[in-house]
mmCIF file of C-alpha atoms in Angstrom:
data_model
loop_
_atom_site.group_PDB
_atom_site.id
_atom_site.type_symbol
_atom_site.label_atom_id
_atom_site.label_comp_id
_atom_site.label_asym_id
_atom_site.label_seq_id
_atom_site.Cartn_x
_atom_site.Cartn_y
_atom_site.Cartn_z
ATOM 1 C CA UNK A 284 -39.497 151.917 105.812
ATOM 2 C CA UNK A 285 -38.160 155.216 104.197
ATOM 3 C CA UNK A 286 -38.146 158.940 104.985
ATOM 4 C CA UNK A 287 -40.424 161.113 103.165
ATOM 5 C CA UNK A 288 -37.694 163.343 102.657
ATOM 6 C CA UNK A 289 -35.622 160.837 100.761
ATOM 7 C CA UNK A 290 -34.145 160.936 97.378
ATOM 8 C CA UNK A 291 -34.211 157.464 95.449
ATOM 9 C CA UNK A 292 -34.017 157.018 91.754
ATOM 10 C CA UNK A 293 -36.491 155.036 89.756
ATOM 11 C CA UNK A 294 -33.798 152.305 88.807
ATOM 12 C CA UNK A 295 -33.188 151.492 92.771
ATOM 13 C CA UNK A 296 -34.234 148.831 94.008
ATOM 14 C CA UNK A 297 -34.809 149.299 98.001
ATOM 15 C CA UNK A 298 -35.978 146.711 100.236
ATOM 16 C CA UNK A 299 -39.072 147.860 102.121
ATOM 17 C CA UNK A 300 -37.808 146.297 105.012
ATOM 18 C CA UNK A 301 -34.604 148.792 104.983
ATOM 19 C CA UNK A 302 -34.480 152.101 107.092
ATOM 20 C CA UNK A 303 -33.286 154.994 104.985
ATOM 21 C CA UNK A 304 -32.804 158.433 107.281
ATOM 22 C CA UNK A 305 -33.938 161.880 106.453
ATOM 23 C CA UNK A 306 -32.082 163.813 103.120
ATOM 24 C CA UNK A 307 -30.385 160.438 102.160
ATOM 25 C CA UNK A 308 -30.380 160.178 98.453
ATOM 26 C CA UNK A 309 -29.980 156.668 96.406
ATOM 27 C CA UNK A 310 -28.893 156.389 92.631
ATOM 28 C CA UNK A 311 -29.562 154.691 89.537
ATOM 29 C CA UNK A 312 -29.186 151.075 89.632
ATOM 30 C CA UNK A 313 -28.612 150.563 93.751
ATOM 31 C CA UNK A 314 -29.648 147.497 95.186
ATOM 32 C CA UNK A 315 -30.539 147.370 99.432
ATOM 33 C CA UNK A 316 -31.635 144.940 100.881
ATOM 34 C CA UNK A 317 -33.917 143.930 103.836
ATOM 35 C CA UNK A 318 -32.576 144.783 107.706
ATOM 36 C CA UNK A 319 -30.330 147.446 105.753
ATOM 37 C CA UNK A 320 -29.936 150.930 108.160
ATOM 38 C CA UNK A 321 -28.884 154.168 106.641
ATOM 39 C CA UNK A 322 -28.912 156.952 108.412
ATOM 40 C CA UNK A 323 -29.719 161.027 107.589
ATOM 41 C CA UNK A 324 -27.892 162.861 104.959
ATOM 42 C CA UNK A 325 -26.136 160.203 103.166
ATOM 43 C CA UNK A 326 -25.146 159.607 100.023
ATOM 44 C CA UNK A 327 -25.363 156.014 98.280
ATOM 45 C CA UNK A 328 -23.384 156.129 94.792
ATOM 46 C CA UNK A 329 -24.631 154.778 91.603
ATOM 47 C CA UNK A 330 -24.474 150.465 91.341
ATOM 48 C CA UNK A 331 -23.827 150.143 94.627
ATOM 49 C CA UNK A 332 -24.633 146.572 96.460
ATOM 50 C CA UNK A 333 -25.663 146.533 100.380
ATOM 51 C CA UNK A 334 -26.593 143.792 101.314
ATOM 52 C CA UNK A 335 -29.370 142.338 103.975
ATOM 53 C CA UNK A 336 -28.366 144.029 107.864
ATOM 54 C CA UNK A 337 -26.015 146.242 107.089
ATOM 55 C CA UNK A 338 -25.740 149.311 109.333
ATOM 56 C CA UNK A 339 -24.483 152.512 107.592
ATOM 57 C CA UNK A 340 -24.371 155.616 110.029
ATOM 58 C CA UNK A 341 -25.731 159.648 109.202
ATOM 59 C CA UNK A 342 -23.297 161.772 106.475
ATOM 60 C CA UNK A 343 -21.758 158.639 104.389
ATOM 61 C CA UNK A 344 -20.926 158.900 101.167
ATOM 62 C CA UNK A 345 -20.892 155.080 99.383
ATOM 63 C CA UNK A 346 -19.212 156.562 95.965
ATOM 64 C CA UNK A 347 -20.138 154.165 92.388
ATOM 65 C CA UNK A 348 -19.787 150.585 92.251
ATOM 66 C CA UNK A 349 -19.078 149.393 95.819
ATOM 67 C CA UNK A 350 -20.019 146.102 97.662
ATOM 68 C CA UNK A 351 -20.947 146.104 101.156
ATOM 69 C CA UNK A 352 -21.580 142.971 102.175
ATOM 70 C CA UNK A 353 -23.283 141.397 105.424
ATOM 71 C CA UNK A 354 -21.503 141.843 108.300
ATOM 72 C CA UNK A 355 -20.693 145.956 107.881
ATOM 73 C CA UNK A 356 -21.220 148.466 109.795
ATOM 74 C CA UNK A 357 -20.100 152.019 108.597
ATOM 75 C CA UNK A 358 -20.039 154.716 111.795
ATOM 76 C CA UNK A 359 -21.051 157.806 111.108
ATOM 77 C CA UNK A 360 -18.760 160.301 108.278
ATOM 78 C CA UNK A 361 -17.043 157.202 106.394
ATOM 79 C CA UNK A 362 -15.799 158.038 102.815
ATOM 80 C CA UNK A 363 -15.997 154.511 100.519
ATOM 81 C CA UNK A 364 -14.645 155.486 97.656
ATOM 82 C CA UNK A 365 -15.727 154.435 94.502
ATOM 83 C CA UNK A 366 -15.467 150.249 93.919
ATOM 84 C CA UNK A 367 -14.582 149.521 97.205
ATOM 85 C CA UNK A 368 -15.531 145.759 97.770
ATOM 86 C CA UNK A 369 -16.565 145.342 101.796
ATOM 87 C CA UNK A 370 -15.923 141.380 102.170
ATOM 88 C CA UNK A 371 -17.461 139.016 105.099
ATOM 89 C CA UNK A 372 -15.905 135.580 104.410
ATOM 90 C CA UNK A 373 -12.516 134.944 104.675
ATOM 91 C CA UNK A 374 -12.237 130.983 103.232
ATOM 92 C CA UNK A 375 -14.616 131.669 100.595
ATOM 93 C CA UNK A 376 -16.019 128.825 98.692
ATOM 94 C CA UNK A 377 -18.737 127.761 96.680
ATOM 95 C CA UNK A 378 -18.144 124.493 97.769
ATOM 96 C CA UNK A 379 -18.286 121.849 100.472
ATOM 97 C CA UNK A 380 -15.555 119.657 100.798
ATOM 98 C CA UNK A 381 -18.445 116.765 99.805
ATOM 99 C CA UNK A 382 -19.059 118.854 96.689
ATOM 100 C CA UNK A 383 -22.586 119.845 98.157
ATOM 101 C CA UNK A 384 -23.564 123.694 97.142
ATOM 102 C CA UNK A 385 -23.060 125.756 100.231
ATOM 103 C CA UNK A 386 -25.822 126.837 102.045
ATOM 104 C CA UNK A 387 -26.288 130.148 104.979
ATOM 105 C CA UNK A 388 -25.194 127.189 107.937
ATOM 106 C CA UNK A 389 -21.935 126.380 105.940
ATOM 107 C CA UNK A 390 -19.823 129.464 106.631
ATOM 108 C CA UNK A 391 -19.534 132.297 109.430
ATOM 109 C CA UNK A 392 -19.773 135.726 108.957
ATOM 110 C CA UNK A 393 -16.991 137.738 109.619
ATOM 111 C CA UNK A 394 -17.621 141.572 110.787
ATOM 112 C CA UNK A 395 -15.807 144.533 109.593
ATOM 113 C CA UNK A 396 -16.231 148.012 111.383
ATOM 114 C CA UNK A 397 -15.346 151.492 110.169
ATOM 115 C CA UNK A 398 -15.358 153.453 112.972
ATOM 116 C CA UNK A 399 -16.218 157.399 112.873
ATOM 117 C CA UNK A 400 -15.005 159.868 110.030
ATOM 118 C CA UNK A 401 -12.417 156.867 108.335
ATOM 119 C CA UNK A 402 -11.974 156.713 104.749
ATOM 120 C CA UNK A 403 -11.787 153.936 102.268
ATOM 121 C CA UNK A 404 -9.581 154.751 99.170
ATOM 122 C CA UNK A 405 -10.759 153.719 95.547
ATOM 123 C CA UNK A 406 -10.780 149.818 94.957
ATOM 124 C CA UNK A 407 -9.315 149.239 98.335
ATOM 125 C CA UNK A 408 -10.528 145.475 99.660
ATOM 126 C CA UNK A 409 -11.279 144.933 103.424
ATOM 127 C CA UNK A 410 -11.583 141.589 104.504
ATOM 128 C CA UNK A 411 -13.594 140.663 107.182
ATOM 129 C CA UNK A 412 -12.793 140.828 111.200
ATOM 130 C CA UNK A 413 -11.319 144.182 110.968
ATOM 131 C CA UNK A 414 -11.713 147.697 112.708
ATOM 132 C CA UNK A 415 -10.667 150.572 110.451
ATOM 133 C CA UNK A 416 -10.311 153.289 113.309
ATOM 134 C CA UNK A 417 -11.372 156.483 113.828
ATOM 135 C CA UNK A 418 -9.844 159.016 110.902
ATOM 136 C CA UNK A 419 -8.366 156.199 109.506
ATOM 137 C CA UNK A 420 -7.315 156.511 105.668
ATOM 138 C CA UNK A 421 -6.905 153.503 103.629
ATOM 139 C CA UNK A 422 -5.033 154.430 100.380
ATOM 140 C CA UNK A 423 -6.526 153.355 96.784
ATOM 141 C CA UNK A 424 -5.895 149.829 95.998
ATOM 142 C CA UNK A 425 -4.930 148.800 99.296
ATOM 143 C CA UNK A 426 -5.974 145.391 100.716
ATOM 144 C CA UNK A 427 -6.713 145.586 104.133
ATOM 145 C CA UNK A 428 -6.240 141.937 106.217
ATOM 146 C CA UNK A 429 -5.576 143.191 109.859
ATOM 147 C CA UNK A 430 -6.802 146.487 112.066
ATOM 148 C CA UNK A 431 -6.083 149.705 111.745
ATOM 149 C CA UNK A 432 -5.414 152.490 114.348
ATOM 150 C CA UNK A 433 -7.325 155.605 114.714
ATOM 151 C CA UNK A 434 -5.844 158.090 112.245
ATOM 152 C CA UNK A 435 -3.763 155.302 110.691
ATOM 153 C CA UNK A 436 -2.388 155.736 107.107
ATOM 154 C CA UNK A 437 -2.589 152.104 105.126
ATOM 155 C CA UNK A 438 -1.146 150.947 102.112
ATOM 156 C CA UNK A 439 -0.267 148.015 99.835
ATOM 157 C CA UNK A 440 -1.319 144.433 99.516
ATOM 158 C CA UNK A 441 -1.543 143.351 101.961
ATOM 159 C CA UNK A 442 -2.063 146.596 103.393
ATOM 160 C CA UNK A 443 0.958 148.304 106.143
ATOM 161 C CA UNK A 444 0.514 150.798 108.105
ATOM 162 C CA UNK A 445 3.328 154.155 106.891
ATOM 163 C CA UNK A 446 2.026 156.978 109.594
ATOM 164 C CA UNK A 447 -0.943 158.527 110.409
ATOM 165 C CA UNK A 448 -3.327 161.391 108.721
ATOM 166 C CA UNK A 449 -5.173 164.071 110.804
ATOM 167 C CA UNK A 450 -9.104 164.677 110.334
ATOM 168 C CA UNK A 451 -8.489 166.880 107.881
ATOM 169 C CA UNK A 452 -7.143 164.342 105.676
ATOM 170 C CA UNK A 453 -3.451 165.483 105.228
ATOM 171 C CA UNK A 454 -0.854 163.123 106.367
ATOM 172 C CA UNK A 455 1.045 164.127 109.039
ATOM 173 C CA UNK A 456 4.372 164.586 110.475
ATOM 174 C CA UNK A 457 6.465 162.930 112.981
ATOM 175 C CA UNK A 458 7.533 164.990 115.608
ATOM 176 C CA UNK A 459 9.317 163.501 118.583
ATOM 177 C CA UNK A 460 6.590 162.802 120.975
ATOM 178 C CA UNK A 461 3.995 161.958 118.323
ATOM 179 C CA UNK A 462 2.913 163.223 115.202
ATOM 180 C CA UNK A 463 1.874 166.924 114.205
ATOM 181 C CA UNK A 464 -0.579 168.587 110.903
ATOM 182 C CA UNK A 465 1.045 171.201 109.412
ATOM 183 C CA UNK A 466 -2.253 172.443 107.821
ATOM 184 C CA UNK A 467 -4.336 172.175 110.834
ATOM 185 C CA UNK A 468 -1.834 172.045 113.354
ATOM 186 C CA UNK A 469 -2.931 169.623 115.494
ATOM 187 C CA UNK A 470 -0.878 167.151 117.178
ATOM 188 C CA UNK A 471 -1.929 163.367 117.825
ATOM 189 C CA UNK A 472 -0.091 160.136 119.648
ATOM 190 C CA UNK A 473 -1.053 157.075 118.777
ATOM 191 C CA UNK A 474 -1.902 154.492 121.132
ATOM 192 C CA UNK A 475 -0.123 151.776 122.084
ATOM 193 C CA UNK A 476 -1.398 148.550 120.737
#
């Protein structure tokens, strides 16, 4: 079921079983599937996969070319930049051990959640069973195989975590009891893990 007040282009194909919210637009050649939630004001890139269940929150941008697999769920304000691939199986195979073609019983789903305002940078990979936290910023190319704090800063492969960026985006500086924006100026200590 969709929003009157939805954008989607003719080339989309979108599940009637999906919820799209109010002022959400779709491009060319986007695929959603059944059980799929998107909230208001969002914005779903061209050739972008979501697949069946997914839950994507109000004022997300999904930029061209990503995956988001089953298993996602993307809080309100997340940035996915473009070709971000959102996994959900982490001993992927096509396989039984017997040879047999694997079926929906023959694997578990692993869940990935990126919590409020986070961003994924361009190609980044997250595999599943992992929280990206609040303001989190995972950096282009990064591969991310564990959690990541609120406000965290991530890079690499596999991806480490090298300090911590305010809401506003800009990395910030350490400062002795925590860490400090020098655009915003706003101050922030992590938690304790």
């Amino acid at each position: 079921m969709t929003n009157d007040n939805v954008s989607i282009h003719p080339t989309a194909e979108v599940s009637p079983k999906a919820q799209i919210g109010a002022g959400t637009r779709i491009w060319h050649l986007v695929q959603i599937r059944e059980g799929v939630h998107i909230g208001r004001n969002c914005i779903v890139g061209k050739d972008v996969y979501v697949d069946f269940d997914v839950k994507i929150g109000d004022n997300v941008k999904i930029q061209n070319g990503c995956l988001v697999y089953h298993g996602v769920t993307l809080e309100d304000g997340v940035f996915v930049g473009p070709q971000v691939c959102l996994t959900n199986d982490r001993n992927p195979r096509a396989i039984t051990p017997d040879g047999q073609l694997k079926g929906n019983d023959d694997w578990v789903v692993g869940p990935i959640l990126v919590k409020y305002g986070a961003s994924l940078g361009a190609c980044s990979v997250i595999l599943p069973n992992v929280t990206i936290g609040r303001f989190a910023l995972i950096a282009a190319g990064a591969v991310v195989t564990r959690n990541v704090p609120d406000h965290g800063l991530v890079v690499g492969n596999p991806a480490r975590l090298t300090g911590y960026v305010c809401g506003c985006g800009r990395k910030m500086e350490k400062q002795e009891a925590g860490y400090h924006c020098p655009v915003c100026h706003w101050d922030f200590t992590p938690q304790e893990s």
